[in-house]
mmCIF file of C-alpha atoms in Angstrom:
data_model
loop_
_atom_site.group_PDB
_atom_site.id
_atom_site.type_symbol
_atom_site.label_atom_id
_atom_site.label_comp_id
_atom_site.label_asym_id
_atom_site.label_seq_id
_atom_site.Cartn_x
_atom_site.Cartn_y
_atom_site.Cartn_z
ATOM 1 C CA GLY U 208 0.040 0.034 -0.004
ATOM 2 C CA TRP U 209 0.930 3.642 -0.387
ATOM 3 C CA SER U 210 1.197 5.853 2.703
ATOM 4 C CA HIS U 211 1.126 8.982 0.384
ATOM 5 C CA HIS U 212 4.586 9.653 1.467
ATOM 6 C CA TRP U 213 7.937 8.841 -0.012
ATOM 7 C CA ASP U 214 8.425 5.758 1.817
ATOM 8 C CA THR U 215 9.971 2.349 0.848
ATOM 9 C CA LEU U 216 7.258 1.328 -1.726
ATOM 10 C CA PRO U 217 7.907 -2.432 -1.624
ATOM 11 C CA ALA U 218 5.333 -3.153 -4.311
ATOM 12 C CA VAL U 219 6.926 -0.358 -6.577
ATOM 13 C CA HIS U 220 10.204 -1.826 -6.234
ATOM 14 C CA PHE U 221 8.974 -5.307 -7.104
ATOM 15 C CA THR U 222 7.279 -4.156 -10.155
ATOM 16 C CA SER U 223 10.064 -2.333 -11.413
ATOM 17 C CA ILE U 224 12.574 -5.080 -10.903
ATOM 18 C CA LEU U 225 10.168 -7.748 -12.262
ATOM 19 C CA PHE U 226 9.515 -6.019 -15.639
ATOM 20 C CA ASP U 227 13.132 -4.953 -15.982
ATOM 21 C CA LEU U 228 13.911 -8.763 -15.784
ATOM 22 C CA LEU U 229 10.920 -9.739 -18.070
ATOM 23 C CA ALA U 230 12.281 -7.279 -20.847
ATOM 24 C CA ILE U 231 15.763 -8.949 -20.480
ATOM 25 C CA PHE U 232 14.180 -12.470 -20.818
ATOM 26 C CA GLY U 233 12.063 -11.308 -23.601
ATOM 27 C CA LEU U 234 14.901 -9.964 -25.494
ATOM 28 C CA ALA U 235 17.077 -12.863 -25.050
ATOM 29 C CA LEU U 236 14.225 -15.279 -26.259
ATOM 30 C CA VAL U 237 13.417 -13.081 -29.314
ATOM 31 C CA GLY U 238 17.091 -12.493 -30.122
ATOM 32 C CA TRP U 239 17.918 -16.294 -29.867
ATOM 33 C CA ARG U 240 14.876 -17.056 -32.191
ATOM 34 C CA LEU U 241 15.998 -14.635 -34.775
ATOM 35 C CA GLY U 242 19.644 -15.099 -34.806
ATOM 36 C CA GLY U 243 20.713 -17.864 -32.350
ATOM 37 C CA PRO U 244 22.417 -17.581 -28.904
ATOM 38 C CA ARG U 245 24.848 -14.901 -29.660
ATOM 39 C CA ILE U 246 22.265 -12.359 -30.922
ATOM 40 C CA GLY U 247 20.089 -13.448 -27.878
ATOM 41 C CA ALA U 248 22.930 -12.928 -25.331
ATOM 42 C CA ALA U 249 23.539 -9.667 -27.215
ATOM 43 C CA ALA U 250 20.150 -8.248 -27.053
ATOM 44 C CA ALA U 251 19.601 -9.089 -23.513
ATOM 45 C CA PHE U 252 23.013 -7.580 -22.653
ATOM 46 C CA ALA U 253 21.977 -4.443 -24.473
ATOM 47 C CA TRP U 254 19.138 -3.908 -22.271
ATOM 48 C CA ALA U 255 20.983 -4.726 -19.100
ATOM 49 C CA ALA U 256 23.884 -2.495 -19.945
ATOM 50 C CA TRP U 257 22.035 0.628 -21.527
ATOM 51 C CA PRO U 258 22.150 3.685 -19.110
ATOM 52 C CA PHE U 259 18.590 4.650 -19.727
ATOM 53 C CA THR U 260 16.903 1.231 -18.770
ATOM 54 C CA GLN U 261 19.010 1.292 -15.637
ATOM 55 C CA TYR U 262 17.836 4.953 -15.128
ATOM 56 C CA ALA U 263 14.116 3.711 -15.224
ATOM 57 C CA SER U 264 15.104 0.706 -13.036
ATOM 58 C CA ASN U 265 16.822 2.705 -10.432
ATOM 59 C CA SER U 266 13.921 5.434 -10.583
ATOM 60 C CA ASN U 267 11.412 2.681 -9.815
ATOM 61 C CA THR U 268 9.301 3.903 -12.646
ATOM 62 C CA ASN U 269 6.670 1.909 -14.728
ATOM 63 C CA ASP U 270 8.447 2.617 -17.815
ATOM 64 C CA ALA U 271 9.832 -0.999 -18.275
ATOM 65 C CA ILE U 272 6.236 -2.411 -18.241
ATOM 66 C CA MET U 273 5.248 -1.636 -21.578
ATOM 67 C CA PRO U 274 8.262 -2.718 -23.645
ATOM 68 C CA ALA U 275 8.494 -5.826 -21.642
ATOM 69 C CA LEU U 276 4.944 -6.805 -22.535
ATOM 70 C CA LEU U 277 5.474 -5.905 -26.133
ATOM 71 C CA VAL U 278 8.786 -7.851 -26.487
ATOM 72 C CA LEU U 279 7.138 -10.997 -24.856
ATOM 73 C CA GLY U 280 4.195 -10.718 -27.308
ATOM 74 C CA PHE U 281 6.881 -10.255 -30.199
ATOM 75 C CA ALA U 282 8.305 -13.685 -28.852
ATOM 76 C CA ALA U 283 4.920 -15.201 -29.835
ATOM 77 C CA LEU U 284 4.363 -13.493 -33.169
ATOM 78 C CA THR U 285 2.790 -16.577 -34.844
ATOM 79 C CA SER U 286 0.062 -16.465 -32.193
ATOM 80 C CA ASP U 287 -2.646 -14.003 -33.210
ATOM 81 C CA PRO U 288 -4.514 -14.024 -29.740
ATOM 82 C CA VAL U 289 -1.077 -13.505 -28.035
ATOM 83 C CA ARG U 290 -0.239 -10.588 -30.166
ATOM 84 C CA GLY U 291 -3.627 -9.042 -29.594
ATOM 85 C CA VAL U 292 -3.370 -9.515 -25.760
ATOM 86 C CA ALA U 293 0.136 -7.924 -25.713
ATOM 87 C CA VAL U 294 -0.791 -4.970 -27.558
ATOM 88 C CA ALA U 295 -3.813 -4.407 -25.396
ATOM 89 C CA LEU U 296 -1.954 -4.836 -22.058
ATOM 90 C CA ALA U 297 1.019 -2.652 -23.398
ATOM 91 C CA GLY U 298 -1.442 0.055 -24.764
ATOM 92 C CA TRP U 299 -3.365 0.476 -21.703
ATOM 93 C CA THR U 300 -0.064 0.781 -19.613
ATOM 94 C CA LYS U 301 1.368 3.376 -22.162
ATOM 95 C CA PHE U 302 -0.948 4.765 -24.730
ATOM 96 C CA ALA U 303 2.021 4.755 -27.165
ATOM 97 C CA SER U 304 1.734 1.138 -27.783
ATOM 98 C CA LEU U 305 -1.781 1.531 -29.275
ATOM 99 C CA LEU U 306 0.024 2.853 -32.515
ATOM 100 C CA VAL U 307 1.498 -0.492 -33.413
ATOM 101 C CA LEU U 308 -2.026 -2.162 -33.450
ATOM 102 C CA PRO U 309 -2.557 -1.769 -37.165
ATOM 103 C CA LEU U 310 1.119 -2.826 -37.914
ATOM 104 C CA TRP U 311 0.804 -6.025 -35.716
ATOM 105 C CA LEU U 312 -2.640 -6.946 -37.218
ATOM 106 C CA GLY U 313 -1.165 -7.406 -40.446
ATOM 107 C CA TYR U 314 1.430 -10.047 -39.401
ATOM 108 C CA PRO U 315 2.535 -11.791 -41.461
ATOM 109 C CA ASP U 316 0.166 -10.884 -44.442
ATOM 110 C CA ALA U 317 -2.021 -7.873 -44.269
ATOM 111 C CA ARG U 318 -4.496 -9.674 -46.507
ATOM 112 C CA ASP U 319 -5.107 -12.479 -44.233
ATOM 113 C CA ARG U 320 -8.747 -11.484 -42.782
ATOM 114 C CA ARG U 321 -8.761 -14.488 -40.342
ATOM 115 C CA SER U 322 -5.477 -13.510 -38.819
ATOM 116 C CA VAL U 323 -6.637 -9.918 -38.283
ATOM 117 C CA LEU U 324 -9.756 -10.919 -36.965
ATOM 118 C CA ARG U 325 -8.264 -13.264 -34.237
ATOM 119 C CA MET U 326 -5.899 -10.676 -33.093
ATOM 120 C CA LEU U 327 -8.567 -7.915 -32.931
ATOM 121 C CA THR U 328 -10.762 -9.948 -31.013
ATOM 122 C CA ALA U 329 -8.023 -10.869 -28.533
ATOM 123 C CA PHE U 330 -7.213 -7.282 -28.213
ATOM 124 C CA CYS U 331 -10.954 -6.330 -27.548
ATOM 125 C CA VAL U 332 -11.296 -9.094 -25.005
ATOM 126 C CA ALA U 333 -8.083 -8.022 -23.230
ATOM 127 C CA THR U 334 -9.106 -4.619 -23.140
ATOM 128 C CA LEU U 335 -12.538 -5.494 -21.611
ATOM 129 C CA ALA U 336 -10.560 -7.428 -18.900
ATOM 130 C CA VAL U 337 -8.532 -4.555 -18.116
ATOM 131 C CA PHE U 338 -11.327 -2.230 -17.872
ATOM 132 C CA LEU U 339 -13.390 -4.433 -15.394
ATOM 133 C CA ILE U 340 -11.489 -2.698 -12.656
ATOM 134 C CA VAL U 341 -13.828 0.103 -12.991
ATOM 135 C CA LEU U 342 -16.542 -1.965 -11.542
ATOM 136 C CA LEU U 343 -14.818 -2.026 -8.177
ATOM 137 C CA HIS U 344 -15.868 1.494 -7.535
ATOM 138 C CA TRP U 345 -19.583 2.233 -8.328
ATOM 139 C CA PRO U 346 -20.825 3.896 -10.314
ATOM 140 C CA PRO U 347 -18.370 2.857 -13.031
ATOM 141 C CA TRP U 348 -18.603 5.888 -15.023
ATOM 142 C CA ASP U 349 -17.007 7.850 -12.145
ATOM 143 C CA SER U 350 -14.081 5.540 -12.374
ATOM 144 C CA LEU U 351 -13.960 5.979 -16.095
ATOM 145 C CA ARG U 352 -14.130 9.847 -15.645
ATOM 146 C CA THR U 353 -11.139 9.696 -13.257
ATOM 147 C CA PHE U 354 -9.290 7.442 -15.659
ATOM 148 C CA TYR U 355 -9.790 10.007 -18.521
ATOM 149 C CA ASP U 356 -8.889 12.999 -16.232
ATOM 150 C CA ARG U 357 -5.733 11.562 -15.055
ATOM 151 C CA THR U 358 -4.451 10.298 -18.236
ATOM 152 C CA VAL U 359 -5.759 11.801 -21.512
ATOM 153 C CA ARG U 360 -6.803 14.933 -20.147
ATOM 154 C CA PHE U 361 -3.841 15.613 -17.847
ATOM 155 C CA GLN U 362 -1.401 14.730 -20.547
ATOM 156 C CA TYR U 363 -3.050 16.730 -23.223
ATOM 157 C CA GLY U 364 -2.969 20.022 -21.059
ATOM 158 C CA ARG U 365 0.250 19.499 -19.621
ATOM 159 C CA ASP U 366 3.104 22.042 -19.680
ATOM 160 C CA SER U 367 6.610 20.836 -20.112
ATOM 161 C CA PRO U 368 10.108 22.322 -20.291
ATOM 162 C CA PHE U 369 11.555 18.992 -21.598
ATOM 163 C CA SER U 370 10.818 19.287 -25.153
ATOM 164 C CA LEU U 371 10.892 22.149 -27.766
ATOM 165 C CA TRP U 372 7.052 21.847 -28.542
ATOM 166 C CA ASP U 373 6.472 23.808 -25.240
ATOM 167 C CA TRP U 374 9.472 26.294 -25.075
ATOM 168 C CA HIS U 375 7.077 29.189 -26.109
ATOM 169 C CA GLN U 376 5.586 29.065 -22.551
ATOM 170 C CA TYR U 377 8.463 30.905 -21.375
ATOM 171 C CA HIS U 378 7.817 33.948 -23.408
ATOM 172 C CA ALA U 379 11.553 34.328 -24.057
ATOM 173 C CA LYS U 380 12.661 36.343 -27.404
ATOM 174 C CA GLY U 381 13.573 34.027 -30.166
ATOM 175 C CA LEU U 382 11.532 31.125 -29.051
ATOM 176 C CA PRO U 383 8.798 30.266 -31.738
ATOM 177 C CA ASP U 384 5.530 28.637 -31.015
ATOM 178 C CA LEU U 385 5.728 25.325 -32.521
ATOM 179 C CA HIS U 386 2.501 23.826 -31.503
ATOM 180 C CA LEU U 387 0.948 23.915 -34.987
ATOM 181 C CA VAL U 388 4.192 22.056 -36.393
ATOM 182 C CA GLN U 389 3.708 19.450 -33.492
ATOM 183 C CA ARG U 390 -0.064 18.949 -34.560
ATOM 184 C CA VAL U 391 0.808 18.298 -38.087
ATOM 185 C CA LEU U 392 3.498 15.819 -37.056
ATOM 186 C CA GLN U 393 1.068 14.062 -34.779
ATOM 187 C CA VAL U 394 -1.526 13.603 -37.433
ATOM 188 C CA LEU U 395 1.252 12.312 -40.028
ATOM 189 C CA LEU U 396 2.275 9.910 -37.304
ATOM 190 C CA VAL U 397 -1.263 8.412 -36.806
ATOM 191 C CA VAL U 398 -1.630 8.512 -40.581
ATOM 192 C CA GLY U 399 1.623 6.475 -41.080
ATOM 193 C CA ALA U 400 0.541 4.139 -38.329
ATOM 194 C CA LEU U 401 -2.669 3.295 -40.244
ATOM 195 C CA VAL U 402 -0.755 2.981 -43.417
ATOM 196 C CA LEU U 403 1.440 0.542 -41.945
ATOM 197 C CA GLY U 404 -1.472 -1.659 -41.466
ATOM 198 C CA TRP U 405 -1.797 -2.198 -45.149
ATOM 199 C CA ILE U 406 1.847 -1.663 -46.675
ATOM 200 C CA PRO U 407 3.893 -3.560 -46.691
ATOM 201 C CA ARG U 408 1.516 -6.440 -47.124
ATOM 202 C CA ARG U 409 4.041 -9.200 -46.377
ATOM 203 C CA ARG U 410 6.196 -8.482 -43.166
ATOM 204 C CA SER U 411 8.973 -10.494 -41.612
ATOM 205 C CA PRO U 412 9.830 -10.484 -37.857
ATOM 206 C CA LEU U 413 12.913 -8.089 -38.640
ATOM 207 C CA ARG U 414 10.640 -5.682 -40.500
ATOM 208 C CA LEU U 415 7.929 -5.768 -37.910
ATOM 209 C CA ALA U 416 10.687 -4.917 -35.214
ATOM 210 C CA ALA U 417 12.050 -2.061 -37.186
ATOM 211 C CA PHE U 418 8.537 -0.542 -37.967
ATOM 212 C CA THR U 419 7.603 -1.048 -34.170
ATOM 213 C CA GLY U 420 10.608 0.912 -33.044
ATOM 214 C CA LEU U 421 10.030 3.474 -35.878
ATOM 215 C CA LEU U 422 6.472 4.079 -34.557
ATOM 216 C CA LEU U 423 7.465 4.368 -30.904
ATOM 217 C CA VAL U 424 10.615 6.677 -31.650
ATOM 218 C CA GLY U 425 7.787 8.776 -33.540
ATOM 219 C CA PHE U 426 5.348 8.945 -30.650
ATOM 220 C CA GLU U 427 8.139 10.336 -28.308
ATOM 221 C CA LEU U 428 9.343 12.882 -30.965
ATOM 222 C CA VAL U 429 5.927 14.648 -31.127
ATOM 223 C CA LEU U 430 5.218 14.432 -27.125
ATOM 224 C CA THR U 431 4.877 17.693 -25.540
ATOM 225 C CA HIS U 432 6.043 16.309 -22.215
ATOM 226 C CA TRP U 433 9.020 14.049 -22.771
ATOM 227 C CA PHE U 434 11.558 12.612 -20.480
ATOM 228 C CA ASP U 435 14.608 10.368 -20.408
ATOM 229 C CA LEU U 436 12.613 7.634 -18.514
ATOM 230 C CA TYR U 437 10.467 7.123 -21.869
ATOM 231 C CA LEU U 438 13.610 5.956 -23.938
ATOM 232 C CA PRO U 439 13.231 2.290 -22.763
ATOM 233 C CA TRP U 440 9.843 2.222 -24.627
ATOM 234 C CA PHE U 441 11.417 1.630 -28.146
ATOM 235 C CA PHE U 442 14.676 0.281 -27.115
ATOM 236 C CA PRO U 443 14.067 -3.421 -27.395
ATOM 237 C CA PHE U 444 12.715 -3.193 -31.181
ATOM 238 C CA VAL U 445 15.724 -0.741 -32.132
ATOM 239 C CA VAL U 446 18.113 -3.539 -30.553
ATOM 240 C CA LEU U 447 16.477 -6.385 -32.472
ATOM 241 C CA ALA U 448 16.397 -4.385 -35.808
ATOM 242 C CA LEU U 449 20.121 -3.471 -35.462
ATOM 243 C CA LEU U 450 21.351 -6.934 -34.188
ATOM 244 C CA ALA U 451 19.107 -9.573 -35.983
ATOM 245 C CA PRO U 452 20.319 -10.729 -39.232
ATOM 246 C CA VAL U 453 18.640 -10.236 -42.620
ATOM 247 C CA PRO U 454 16.772 -13.341 -43.739
ATOM 248 C CA GLY U 455 18.693 -14.783 -46.776
ATOM 249 C CA ARG U 456 21.766 -12.860 -46.153
ATOM 250 C CA THR U 457 24.814 -14.012 -44.422
ATOM 251 C CA ARG U 458 26.468 -11.616 -41.916
ATOM 252 C CA ASP U 459 30.121 -10.657 -42.617
ATOM 253 C CA ARG U 460 30.916 -10.850 -38.838
ATOM 254 C CA GLU U 461 29.341 -11.676 -35.522
ATOM 255 C CA PRO U 462 28.018 -8.960 -33.211
ATOM 256 C CA ALA U 463 30.503 -7.646 -30.793
#
């Protein structure tokens, strides 16, 4: 429980450590499947050694939960229901993951309607299960309003000194108001995420990892409130895209 003071918070420590380890395990598993034991070991070590995953772990934040859930779902790409559940759980932990839904729906072939339907059904069922928690406090619409106020509404109207999009709030000379540019880029990001649901029609695990990393990086680039703790969100998929061998192409050398 939380005493509303900065105390030891054992549940928070446990959660941070648990999902940090799950992310390492997931990367090792996916890396092994994509390129053998060397790639698996390199991917796991990359997460453990990267300063910003250490920063999130040392800060006892929840920022490892979303990438851990996504990479574990990625480890079971061939299962449509598992992909759907992974995106739902990750997406309702950090909204950024919802961007990858169209992309993951189309694996391995965007024209396979049965696969798309199975994953979408699993996504909806997992979403419903997540939001059943609102029934613990009656009436449930009050809980939903609280959820909306403390997530979407809070983030949308939040001021921040940590990105260039909100520098204009300081009214300093020479700092332009970039909110219009930000909105245009946000729209382009959403459109791009939807397009990736159809193009390319055929997608390999390596291609899926690269596009997943791209979407998550794009989400962070257009955020008003950005912080270093968010960097682990996209890191597993950037690692996989950089380390995994290209299918049908031999590598000239082993990864360091």
